[in-house]
Amino acid sequence: MNFTYSANPARVLFGRGTTAKAAEELDHLGVKRALVLTTPQQRASGEAVAEALGAAAVGLFDGATMHTPVDVTEKAMAVYAETKAEAVVSIGGGSTIGLGKAIALRTDCTQLAIPTSYAGSEMTPIIGQTEAGRKVTQRIAKVLPETVIYDVDHTIGLPPALSVTSGMNAVAHAVEALYSEGANPVLSLMAEEGTARMINALPAVIADPADPSNREEALLGAWLCAVCLGTGGIALHHKLAHVLGGSFDLPHAETHTAILPHALAYNAPAVPDAMAALARATGSDDPAGHLYDVPHKAGATMALCDLGMPEDGIERAVRITLETPYPNPRDFDADALRGMLRRAWAGDRPRV
Ligand code: NAD
């Protein structure tokens, strides 16, 4: 058995109340002046972090937004320069962490990330930026945050609907790590464990969003799934999520949620080992169906038409996918892709 495993170096603190260690962590990183980043919706969390950092917080920028638009990054860069910061502390979901990465791309600054959703950007050297309506993604080591503080307490306020779709976004990273190019036994351990923790925690998170023990399970699962995205590969599912997000401006986590069961069902015949791992993780002999049922029962939108995809978009998505395919364990077949996308568009259960 020959394989290559590349780890992404990062220091991680996990637990409840771990944000209290942020000042100590900046010190450990040799940082004296940090700019705190967040969204307008999470300004209060940004202020609390700035307060906990004391004199090391030299400013707060709360303009982070979806898809890392370059004009927003330029505004944040102006504040970064004005405040003479040498690091960023990003508290929020993938959008805020994306802004921190965009600043690191331009300055090579130190990043401390405090994720509050399950999207997983904090564990990846991947950055996507949007300019003139076009999102360009690259992999570059300097955007990987140096330190990540997973603080369960910051996830308790993640709204239930977003918890489900963000959680399924995480599971998608793990599922594709099991069968994409570069899959290996080390990553598969994390993928199976991450999927199990997240998928089994989600119903409990929805039933009692404020219970920290459910949130702890989900966040640990999110971390493991994020490692899968950071070091593993992607295949059909992520290809479709990118095509649909880019072509029809569909929302990120919701699109992942609606596509994942169908992409897995498409690949199932070609990936028996991955299906066995997912059967163990989900406790179901129909993992694709299970990845549909959990978010569906939790009230997530499972029909791409309800997310804003037009019916004639199915043909367009098939064409783009075939024109620029990602490596995938099962060959891309136009009729099979069409059938799968039609079911996802209508919100039907997946068919293996
Ligand atoms: P998001 O960061 O856009 O957050 C959505 C909303 O929820 C925001 O208003 C945010 O402030 C709020 N929010 C987040 N956590 C909260 C909490 N605990 N309590 C209350 N409100 C909270 O959404 P996301 O799904 O986390 O991230 C999506 C973005 O991340 C996309 O742009 C995607 O492309 C990117 N992403 C990048 C990578 C990567 O590796 N580069 C990986 C995953 C996602």
JSON list of C-alpha atoms and ligand atoms in Angstrom, two decimals, residues 38-43 45 64-68 91-98 101 115-128 135 137-138 143 153-159 162 165-166 169 173 215 226 229-230 242 252-254 256, ligand 1:
[
{"chain": "A", "resi": 38, "resn": "THR", "atom": "CA", "xyz": [-16.17, 39.47, 12.20]},
{"chain": "A", "resi": 39, "resn": "THR", "atom": "CA", "xyz": [-19.53, 40.10, 10.47]},
{"chain": "A", "resi": 40, "resn": "PRO", "atom": "CA", "xyz": [-22.05, 42.81, 11.36]},
{"chain": "A", "resi": 41, "resn": "GLN", "atom": "CA", "xyz": [-24.31, 40.03, 12.73]},
{"chain": "A", "resi": 42, "resn": "GLN", "atom": "CA", "xyz": [-21.59, 38.84, 15.11]},
{"chain": "A", "resi": 43, "resn": "ARG", "atom": "CA", "xyz": [-20.27, 42.23, 16.19]},
{"chain": "A", "resi": 45, "resn": "SER", "atom": "CA", "xyz": [-18.87, 38.35, 19.70]},
{"chain": "A", "resi": 64, "resn": "ALA", "atom": "CA", "xyz": [-16.87, 40.30, 6.56]},
{"chain": "A", "resi": 65, "resn": "THR", "atom": "CA", "xyz": [-19.36, 38.89, 4.07]},
{"chain": "A", "resi": 66, "resn": "MET", "atom": "CA", "xyz": [-20.04, 35.80, 1.91]},
{"chain": "A", "resi": 67, "resn": "HIS", "atom": "CA", "xyz": [-17.57, 34.81, -0.88]},
{"chain": "A", "resi": 68, "resn": "THR", "atom": "CA", "xyz": [-14.72, 37.14, 0.22]},
{"chain": "A", "resi": 91, "resn": "ILE", "atom": "CA", "xyz": [-14.23, 35.14, 14.94]},
{"chain": "A", "resi": 92, "resn": "GLY", "atom": "CA", "xyz": [-17.09, 33.79, 12.84]},
{"chain": "A", "resi": 93, "resn": "GLY", "atom": "CA", "xyz": [-18.02, 31.35, 10.09]},
{"chain": "A", "resi": 94, "resn": "GLY", "atom": "CA", "xyz": [-16.32, 30.63, 6.78]},
{"chain": "A", "resi": 95, "resn": "SER", "atom": "CA", "xyz": [-16.92, 34.18, 5.52]},
{"chain": "A", "resi": 96, "resn": "THR", "atom": "CA", "xyz": [-15.01, 35.82, 8.38]},
{"chain": "A", "resi": 97, "resn": "ILE", "atom": "CA", "xyz": [-12.21, 33.25, 8.28]},
{"chain": "A", "resi": 98, "resn": "GLY", "atom": "CA", "xyz": [-12.05, 33.83, 4.51]},
{"chain": "A", "resi": 101, "resn": "LYS", "atom": "CA", "xyz": [-7.09, 34.49, 4.89]},
{"chain": "A", "resi": 115, "resn": "PRO", "atom": "CA", "xyz": [-14.72, 29.32, 14.11]},
{"chain": "A", "resi": 116, "resn": "THR", "atom": "CA", "xyz": [-18.36, 29.64, 15.09]},
{"chain": "A", "resi": 117, "resn": "SER", "atom": "CA", "xyz": [-19.91, 27.48, 12.35]},
{"chain": "A", "resi": 118, "resn": "TYR", "atom": "CA", "xyz": [-19.05, 24.02, 11.01]},
{"chain": "A", "resi": 119, "resn": "ALA", "atom": "CA", "xyz": [-17.87, 25.09, 7.52]},
{"chain": "A", "resi": 120, "resn": "GLY", "atom": "CA", "xyz": [-14.22, 24.19, 8.17]},
{"chain": "A", "resi": 121, "resn": "SER", "atom": "CA", "xyz": [-12.22, 26.90, 6.38]},
{"chain": "A", "resi": 122, "resn": "GLU", "atom": "CA", "xyz": [-9.91, 27.27, 9.41]},
{"chain": "A", "resi": 123, "resn": "MET", "atom": "CA", "xyz": [-8.20, 23.92, 8.65]},
{"chain": "A", "resi": 124, "resn": "THR", "atom": "CA", "xyz": [-7.51, 24.52, 4.97]},
{"chain": "A", "resi": 125, "resn": "PRO", "atom": "CA", "xyz": [-4.88, 26.34, 2.90]},
{"chain": "A", "resi": 126, "resn": "ILE", "atom": "CA", "xyz": [-7.69, 27.21, 0.46]},
{"chain": "A", "resi": 127, "resn": "ILE", "atom": "CA", "xyz": [-8.90, 30.73, -0.32]},
{"chain": "A", "resi": 128, "resn": "GLY", "atom": "CA", "xyz": [-11.67, 31.76, -2.69]},
{"chain": "A", "resi": 135, "resn": "LYS", "atom": "CA", "xyz": [-14.88, 33.57, -7.64]},
{"chain": "A", "resi": 137, "resn": "THR", "atom": "CA", "xyz": [-10.02, 29.74, -5.61]},
{"chain": "A", "resi": 138, "resn": "GLN", "atom": "CA", "xyz": [-6.41, 28.86, -4.86]},
{"chain": "A", "resi": 143, "resn": "VAL", "atom": "CA", "xyz": [-3.42, 31.39, 4.23]},
{"chain": "A", "resi": 153, "resn": "ASP", "atom": "CA", "xyz": [-19.57, 28.19, 23.67]},
{"chain": "A", "resi": 154, "resn": "HIS", "atom": "CA", "xyz": [-19.34, 30.25, 20.47]},
{"chain": "A", "resi": 155, "resn": "THR", "atom": "CA", "xyz": [-21.34, 27.65, 18.54]},
{"chain": "A", "resi": 156, "resn": "ILE", "atom": "CA", "xyz": [-24.30, 27.52, 20.91]},
{"chain": "A", "resi": 157, "resn": "GLY", "atom": "CA", "xyz": [-25.88, 30.56, 19.22]},
{"chain": "A", "resi": 158, "resn": "LEU", "atom": "CA", "xyz": [-25.50, 29.15, 15.71]},
{"chain": "A", "resi": 159, "resn": "PRO", "atom": "CA", "xyz": [-29.14, 29.16, 14.52]},
{"chain": "A", "resi": 162, "resn": "LEU", "atom": "CA", "xyz": [-27.65, 27.01, 9.83]},
{"chain": "A", "resi": 165, "resn": "THR", "atom": "CA", "xyz": [-26.69, 22.96, 6.65]},
{"chain": "A", "resi": 166, "resn": "SER", "atom": "CA", "xyz": [-23.27, 23.93, 8.00]},
{"chain": "A", "resi": 169, "resn": "ASN", "atom": "CA", "xyz": [-21.31, 21.04, 4.53]},
{"chain": "A", "resi": 173, "resn": "HIS", "atom": "CA", "xyz": [-15.79, 17.25, 3.06]},
{"chain": "A", "resi": 215, "resn": "ARG", "atom": "CA", "xyz": [-22.54, 21.14, 20.38]},
{"chain": "A", "resi": 226, "resn": "ALA", "atom": "CA", "xyz": [-12.35, 20.19, 8.04]},
{"chain": "A", "resi": 229, "resn": "LEU", "atom": "CA", "xyz": [-11.00, 19.19, 3.19]},
{"chain": "A", "resi": 230, "resn": "GLY", "atom": "CA", "xyz": [-7.63, 20.69, 4.08]},
{"chain": "A", "resi": 242, "resn": "HIS", "atom": "CA", "xyz": [-19.22, 24.91, -7.22]},
{"chain": "A", "resi": 252, "resn": "HIS", "atom": "CA", "xyz": [-23.25, 27.72, -0.02]},
{"chain": "A", "resi": 253, "resn": "ALA", "atom": "CA", "xyz": [-24.14, 25.40, 2.86]},
{"chain": "A", "resi": 254, "resn": "GLU", "atom": "CA", "xyz": [-27.73, 24.80, 1.70]},
{"chain": "A", "resi": 256, "resn": "HIS", "atom": "CA", "xyz": [-24.05, 21.26, -0.21]},
{"chain": "B", "resi": 1, "resn": "NAD", "atom": "P1", "xyz": [-20.93, 32.45, 7.01]},
{"chain": "B", "resi": 1, "resn": "NAD", "atom": "O1", "xyz": [-19.59, 32.59, 7.60]},
{"chain": "B", "resi": 1, "resn": "NAD", "atom": "O2", "xyz": [-21.26, 33.30, 5.82]},
{"chain": "B", "resi": 1, "resn": "NAD", "atom": "O3", "xyz": [-22.01, 32.71, 8.16]},
{"chain": "B", "resi": 1, "resn": "NAD", "atom": "C1", "xyz": [-23.38, 32.89, 7.83]},
{"chain": "B", "resi": 1, "resn": "NAD", "atom": "C2", "xyz": [-24.01, 33.84, 8.85]},
{"chain": "B", "resi": 1, "resn": "NAD", "atom": "O4", "xyz": [-24.08, 33.19, 10.11]},
{"chain": "B", "resi": 1, "resn": "NAD", "atom": "C3", "xyz": [-23.17, 35.11, 9.06]},
{"chain": "B", "resi": 1, "resn": "NAD", "atom": "O5", "xyz": [-24.05, 36.18, 9.23]},
{"chain": "B", "resi": 1, "resn": "NAD", "atom": "C4", "xyz": [-22.44, 34.82, 10.35]},
{"chain": "B", "resi": 1, "resn": "NAD", "atom": "O6", "xyz": [-22.08, 35.98, 11.04]},
{"chain": "B", "resi": 1, "resn": "NAD", "atom": "C5", "xyz": [-23.47, 34.01, 11.10]},
{"chain": "B", "resi": 1, "resn": "NAD", "atom": "N1", "xyz": [-22.92, 33.12, 12.12]},
{"chain": "B", "resi": 1, "resn": "NAD", "atom": "C6", "xyz": [-21.87, 32.27, 12.01]},
{"chain": "B", "resi": 1, "resn": "NAD", "atom": "N2", "xyz": [-21.68, 31.62, 13.17]},
{"chain": "B", "resi": 1, "resn": "NAD", "atom": "C7", "xyz": [-22.62, 32.06, 14.03]},
{"chain": "B", "resi": 1, "resn": "NAD", "atom": "C8", "xyz": [-22.94, 31.76, 15.38]},
{"chain": "B", "resi": 1, "resn": "NAD", "atom": "N3", "xyz": [-22.28, 30.83, 16.08]},
{"chain": "B", "resi": 1, "resn": "NAD", "atom": "N4", "xyz": [-23.97, 32.43, 15.96]},
{"chain": "B", "resi": 1, "resn": "NAD", "atom": "C9", "xyz": [-24.67, 33.32, 15.25]},
{"chain": "B", "resi": 1, "resn": "NAD", "atom": "N5", "xyz": [-24.44, 33.65, 13.97]},
{"chain": "B", "resi": 1, "resn": "NAD", "atom": "C10", "xyz": [-23.41, 33.02, 13.36]},
{"chain": "B", "resi": 1, "resn": "NAD", "atom": "O7", "xyz": [-21.27, 30.95, 6.58]},
{"chain": "B", "resi": 1, "resn": "NAD", "atom": "P2", "xyz": [-20.41, 29.61, 6.62]},
{"chain": "B", "resi": 1, "resn": "NAD", "atom": "O8", "xyz": [-21.30, 28.56, 6.06]},
{"chain": "B", "resi": 1, "resn": "NAD", "atom": "O9", "xyz": [-19.77, 29.40, 7.92]},
{"chain": "B", "resi": 1, "resn": "NAD", "atom": "O10", "xyz": [-19.23, 29.89, 5.57]},
{"chain": "B", "resi": 1, "resn": "NAD", "atom": "C11", "xyz": [-19.50, 29.94, 4.18]},
{"chain": "B", "resi": 1, "resn": "NAD", "atom": "C12", "xyz": [-18.35, 30.58, 3.45]},
{"chain": "B", "resi": 1, "resn": "NAD", "atom": "O11", "xyz": [-17.13, 29.94, 3.79]},
{"chain": "B", "resi": 1, "resn": "NAD", "atom": "C13", "xyz": [-18.48, 30.45, 1.92]},
{"chain": "B", "resi": 1, "resn": "NAD", "atom": "O12", "xyz": [-18.06, 31.65, 1.31]},
{"chain": "B", "resi": 1, "resn": "NAD", "atom": "C14", "xyz": [-17.53, 29.33, 1.59]},
{"chain": "B", "resi": 1, "resn": "NAD", "atom": "O13", "xyz": [-17.03, 29.41, 0.28]},
{"chain": "B", "resi": 1, "resn": "NAD", "atom": "C15", "xyz": [-16.46, 29.51, 2.62]},
{"chain": "B", "resi": 1, "resn": "NAD", "atom": "N6", "xyz": [-15.72, 28.27, 2.93]},
{"chain": "B", "resi": 1, "resn": "NAD", "atom": "C16", "xyz": [-14.40, 28.24, 2.63]},
{"chain": "B", "resi": 1, "resn": "NAD", "atom": "C17", "xyz": [-13.67, 27.12, 2.90]},
{"chain": "B", "resi": 1, "resn": "NAD", "atom": "C18", "xyz": [-12.20, 27.09, 2.57]},
{"chain": "B", "resi": 1, "resn": "NAD", "atom": "O14", "xyz": [-11.53, 26.11, 2.85]},
{"chain": "B", "resi": 1, "resn": "NAD", "atom": "N7", "xyz": [-11.66, 28.15, 2.02]},
{"chain": "B", "resi": 1, "resn": "NAD", "atom": "C19", "xyz": [-14.26, 25.99, 3.50]},
{"chain": "B", "resi": 1, "resn": "NAD", "atom": "C20", "xyz": [-15.62, 26.05, 3.81]},
{"chain": "B", "resi": 1, "resn": "NAD", "atom": "C21", "xyz": [-16.35, 27.21, 3.53]}
]
